[in-house]
Amino acid sequence: MLRVLVCVSGGGTNLQALIDGVESGQIRNTEIVRVISNNRNAYALTRAKAHGIEGVCVSPGDFSDRETFYHAFLQAVDEASPDLIVLAGFLVVVPEAMIQKYRNRIINIHPSLIPSFCGTGYYGLKVHEKALERGVQITGATVHMVDEGTDTGPILLQKAVRVEPGDTPRTLQRRVMEEAEWELLPQAVDLFACGKIIVEHGRIMIAQ
Ligand code: GRF
């Protein structure tokens, strides 16, 4: 069984897609062992609870400085003994010590086709605002490994989504979630669980 830890900050629709995937059998050999949120009021924690998954809040506001917060966060991660960590709408920059410790075992979902509309400052609705401002006709989502940079890690899966006339950042965000994010993330976890991910020289290969 692949032990998956999911880190969240908000609504948790991507977490829900993972829960549904595990429950329906679309994601094989996987158990979501813990959900960590930096935000006590994240609806994602309610979703976890409703499905019998342990939810833990580690909030920066409860600690005197960043270092102490990171220490507690990493402890909450280690306690879960995860094989794979999924950042599903997690708005905290993860500590370098965690990236080193769990190298090639942390994935993130980003709501654009990397390398477009990514990097520092590109999160949430901002990504879609920028895509609309630039007038792109195609956007999408990317699942990638997390390395020391912001959205710079090896790309695992991508899916394109069409921008429609009259789209607002919110309508586009919704379409990217429905057509790409909720499909790619369960698929990525299933690939891990089936041992199909091979990382070589900073590139990902998917075994057939
Ligand atoms: C998603 O758009 C995800 O790509 C981004 O943050 C959003 C999280 O949504 N990183 P949710 O909390 O999974 O509903």
PDB file of N, CA and C in Angstrom, residues 155-195:
ATOM      1  N   ILE A 155       8.407  17.544 -14.713  1.00  0.00           N
ATOM      2  CA  ILE A 155       6.970  17.472 -15.032  1.00  0.00           C
ATOM      3  C   ILE A 155       6.532  16.020 -15.168  1.00  0.00           C
ATOM      4  N   LEU A 156       5.422  15.706 -14.497  1.00  0.00           N
ATOM      5  CA  LEU A 156       4.908  14.330 -14.513  1.00  0.00           C
ATOM      6  C   LEU A 156       3.730  14.190 -15.481  1.00  0.00           C
ATOM      7  N   LEU A 157       2.726  15.051 -15.356  1.00  0.00           N
ATOM      8  CA  LEU A 157       1.549  14.970 -16.227  1.00  0.00           C
ATOM      9  C   LEU A 157       1.055  16.377 -16.554  1.00  0.00           C
ATOM     10  N   GLN A 158       0.544  16.560 -17.762  1.00  0.00           N
ATOM     11  CA  GLN A 158      -0.092  17.836 -18.129  1.00  0.00           C
ATOM     12  C   GLN A 158      -1.337  17.562 -18.949  1.00  0.00           C
ATOM     13  N   LYS A 159      -2.309  18.479 -18.826  1.00  0.00           N
ATOM     14  CA  LYS A 159      -3.486  18.389 -19.692  1.00  0.00           C
ATOM     15  C   LYS A 159      -3.917  19.794 -20.099  1.00  0.00           C
ATOM     16  N   ALA A 160      -4.206  19.952 -21.371  1.00  0.00           N
ATOM     17  CA  ALA A 160      -4.620  21.250 -21.885  1.00  0.00           C
ATOM     18  C   ALA A 160      -6.123  21.455 -21.698  1.00  0.00           C
ATOM     19  N   VAL A 161      -6.496  22.709 -21.499  1.00  0.00           N
ATOM     20  CA  VAL A 161      -7.907  23.098 -21.357  1.00  0.00           C
ATOM     21  C   VAL A 161      -8.119  24.351 -22.201  1.00  0.00           C
ATOM     22  N   ARG A 162      -9.238  24.389 -22.915  1.00  0.00           N
ATOM     23  CA  ARG A 162      -9.516  25.516 -23.786  1.00  0.00           C
ATOM     24  C   ARG A 162     -10.061  26.722 -23.005  1.00  0.00           C
ATOM     25  N   VAL A 163      -9.585  27.910 -23.369  1.00  0.00           N
ATOM     26  CA  VAL A 163     -10.163  29.146 -22.820  1.00  0.00           C
ATOM     27  C   VAL A 163     -11.355  29.492 -23.705  1.00  0.00           C
ATOM     28  N   GLU A 164     -12.499  29.788 -23.094  1.00  0.00           N
ATOM     29  CA  GLU A 164     -13.708  30.088 -23.883  1.00  0.00           C
ATOM     30  C   GLU A 164     -13.962  31.596 -23.902  1.00  0.00           C
ATOM     31  N   PRO A 165     -14.615  32.093 -24.970  1.00  0.00           N
ATOM     32  CA  PRO A 165     -14.948  33.513 -25.003  1.00  0.00           C
ATOM     33  C   PRO A 165     -15.790  33.877 -23.768  1.00  0.00           C
ATOM     34  N   GLY A 166     -15.505  35.010 -23.183  1.00  0.00           N
ATOM     35  CA  GLY A 166     -16.290  35.458 -22.027  1.00  0.00           C
ATOM     36  C   GLY A 166     -15.820  34.871 -20.701  1.00  0.00           C
ATOM     37  N   ASP A 167     -14.765  34.052 -20.728  1.00  0.00           N
ATOM     38  CA  ASP A 167     -14.268  33.471 -19.472  1.00  0.00           C
ATOM     39  C   ASP A 167     -13.837  34.565 -18.492  1.00  0.00           C
ATOM     40  N   THR A 168     -14.119  34.334 -17.216  1.00  0.00           N
ATOM     41  CA  THR A 168     -13.576  35.163 -16.137  1.00  0.00           C
ATOM     42  C   THR A 168     -12.547  34.273 -15.425  1.00  0.00           C
ATOM     43  N   PRO A 169     -11.703  34.875 -14.565  1.00  0.00           N
ATOM     44  CA  PRO A 169     -10.762  34.020 -13.831  1.00  0.00           C
ATOM     45  C   PRO A 169     -11.483  32.872 -13.117  1.00  0.00           C
ATOM     46  N   ARG A 170     -12.670  33.147 -12.584  1.00  0.00           N
ATOM     47  CA  ARG A 170     -13.389  32.092 -11.848  1.00  0.00           C
ATOM     48  C   ARG A 170     -13.921  30.983 -12.752  1.00  0.00           C
ATOM     49  N   THR A 171     -14.487  31.351 -13.904  1.00  0.00           N
ATOM     50  CA  THR A 171     -15.013  30.289 -14.794  1.00  0.00           C
ATOM     51  C   THR A 171     -13.849  29.451 -15.342  1.00  0.00           C
ATOM     52  N   LEU A 172     -12.741  30.143 -15.616  1.00  0.00           N
ATOM     53  CA  LEU A 172     -11.582  29.413 -16.144  1.00  0.00           C
ATOM     54  C   LEU A 172     -10.992  28.495 -15.067  1.00  0.00           C
ATOM     55  N   GLN A 173     -10.894  29.004 -13.852  1.00  0.00           N
ATOM     56  CA  GLN A 173     -10.379  28.186 -12.742  1.00  0.00           C
ATOM     57  C   GLN A 173     -11.205  26.909 -12.589  1.00  0.00           C
ATOM     58  N   ARG A 174     -12.527  27.080 -12.654  1.00  0.00           N
ATOM     59  CA  ARG A 174     -13.434  25.939 -12.479  1.00  0.00           C
ATOM     60  C   ARG A 174     -13.220  24.909 -13.598  1.00  0.00           C
ATOM     61  N   ARG A 175     -13.118  25.424 -14.864  1.00  0.00           N
ATOM     62  CA  ARG A 175     -12.960  24.486 -15.987  1.00  0.00           C
ATOM     63  C   ARG A 175     -11.621  23.740 -15.887  1.00  0.00           C
ATOM     64  N   VAL A 176     -10.573  24.455 -15.482  1.00  0.00           N
ATOM     65  CA  VAL A 176      -9.257  23.808 -15.357  1.00  0.00           C
ATOM     66  C   VAL A 176      -9.306  22.721 -14.279  1.00  0.00           C
ATOM     67  N   MET A 177     -10.027  23.019 -13.195  1.00  0.00           N
ATOM     68  CA  MET A 177     -10.156  21.997 -12.141  1.00  0.00           C
ATOM     69  C   MET A 177     -10.912  20.779 -12.663  1.00  0.00           C
ATOM     70  N   GLU A 178     -12.107  21.052 -13.238  1.00  0.00           N
ATOM     71  CA  GLU A 178     -12.987  19.952 -13.660  1.00  0.00           C
ATOM     72  C   GLU A 178     -12.361  19.106 -14.764  1.00  0.00           C
ATOM     73  N   GLU A 179     -11.763  19.797 -15.747  1.00  0.00           N
ATOM     74  CA  GLU A 179     -11.295  19.049 -16.928  1.00  0.00           C
ATOM     75  C   GLU A 179      -9.868  18.532 -16.778  1.00  0.00           C
ATOM     76  N   ALA A 180      -9.090  19.156 -15.896  1.00  0.00           N
ATOM     77  CA  ALA A 180      -7.689  18.728 -15.814  1.00  0.00           C
ATOM     78  C   ALA A 180      -7.259  18.301 -14.408  1.00  0.00           C
ATOM     79  N   GLU A 181      -7.364  19.195 -13.422  1.00  0.00           N
ATOM     80  CA  GLU A 181      -6.778  18.899 -12.107  1.00  0.00           C
ATOM     81  C   GLU A 181      -7.344  17.628 -11.470  1.00  0.00           C
ATOM     82  N   TRP A 182      -8.667  17.527 -11.464  1.00  0.00           N
ATOM     83  CA  TRP A 182      -9.287  16.389 -10.764  1.00  0.00           C
ATOM     84  C   TRP A 182      -9.046  15.078 -11.496  1.00  0.00           C
ATOM     85  N   GLU A 183      -8.574  15.160 -12.726  1.00  0.00           N
ATOM     86  CA  GLU A 183      -8.255  13.961 -13.494  1.00  0.00           C
ATOM     87  C   GLU A 183      -6.778  13.598 -13.314  1.00  0.00           C
ATOM     88  N   LEU A 184      -5.920  14.637 -13.415  1.00  0.00           N
ATOM     89  CA  LEU A 184      -4.481  14.382 -13.395  1.00  0.00           C
ATOM     90  C   LEU A 184      -3.974  13.907 -12.040  1.00  0.00           C
ATOM     91  N   LEU A 185      -4.469  14.508 -10.972  1.00  0.00           N
ATOM     92  CA  LEU A 185      -3.910  14.204  -9.654  1.00  0.00           C
ATOM     93  C   LEU A 185      -4.151  12.733  -9.254  1.00  0.00           C
ATOM     94  N   PRO A 186      -5.389  12.228  -9.381  1.00  0.00           N
ATOM     95  CA  PRO A 186      -5.597  10.799  -9.090  1.00  0.00           C
ATOM     96  C   PRO A 186      -4.747   9.897  -9.998  1.00  0.00           C
ATOM     97  N   GLN A 187      -4.634  10.301 -11.260  1.00  0.00           N
ATOM     98  CA  GLN A 187      -3.837   9.514 -12.207  1.00  0.00           C
ATOM     99  C   GLN A 187      -2.371   9.456 -11.751  1.00  0.00           C
ATOM    100  N   ALA A 188      -1.851  10.607 -11.289  1.00  0.00           N
ATOM    101  CA  ALA A 188      -0.458  10.680 -10.849  1.00  0.00           C
ATOM    102  C   ALA A 188      -0.226   9.776  -9.639  1.00  0.00           C
ATOM    103  N   VAL A 189      -1.154   9.809  -8.690  1.00  0.00           N
ATOM    104  CA  VAL A 189      -0.983   8.989  -7.481  1.00  0.00           C
ATOM    105  C   VAL A 189      -1.049   7.504  -7.850  1.00  0.00           C
ATOM    106  N   ASP A 190      -1.954   7.157  -8.751  1.00  0.00           N
ATOM    107  CA  ASP A 190      -2.061   5.757  -9.182  1.00  0.00           C
ATOM    108  C   ASP A 190      -0.752   5.294  -9.839  1.00  0.00           C
ATOM    109  N   LEU A 191      -0.139   6.164 -10.632  1.00  0.00           N
ATOM    110  CA  LEU A 191       1.136   5.810 -11.273  1.00  0.00           C
ATOM    111  C   LEU A 191       2.203   5.520 -10.220  1.00  0.00           C
ATOM    112  N   PHE A 192       2.241   6.341  -9.178  1.00  0.00           N
ATOM    113  CA  PHE A 192       3.179   6.098  -8.079  1.00  0.00           C
ATOM    114  C   PHE A 192       2.895   4.758  -7.422  1.00  0.00           C
ATOM    115  N   ALA A 193       1.604   4.554  -7.122  1.00  0.00           N
ATOM    116  CA  ALA A 193       1.213   3.345  -6.391  1.00  0.00           C
ATOM    117  C   ALA A 193       1.538   2.087  -7.196  1.00  0.00           C
ATOM    118  N   CYS A 194       1.518   2.216  -8.506  1.00  0.00           N
ATOM    119  CA  CYS A 194       1.807   1.059  -9.358  1.00  0.00           C
ATOM    120  C   CYS A 194       3.291   0.985  -9.721  1.00  0.00           C
ATOM    121  N   GLY A 195       4.093   1.841  -9.094  1.00  0.00           N
ATOM    122  CA  GLY A 195       5.551   1.799  -9.300  1.00  0.00           C
ATOM    123  C   GLY A 195       5.975   2.161 -10.704  1.00  0.00           C
TER     124      GLY A 195
END
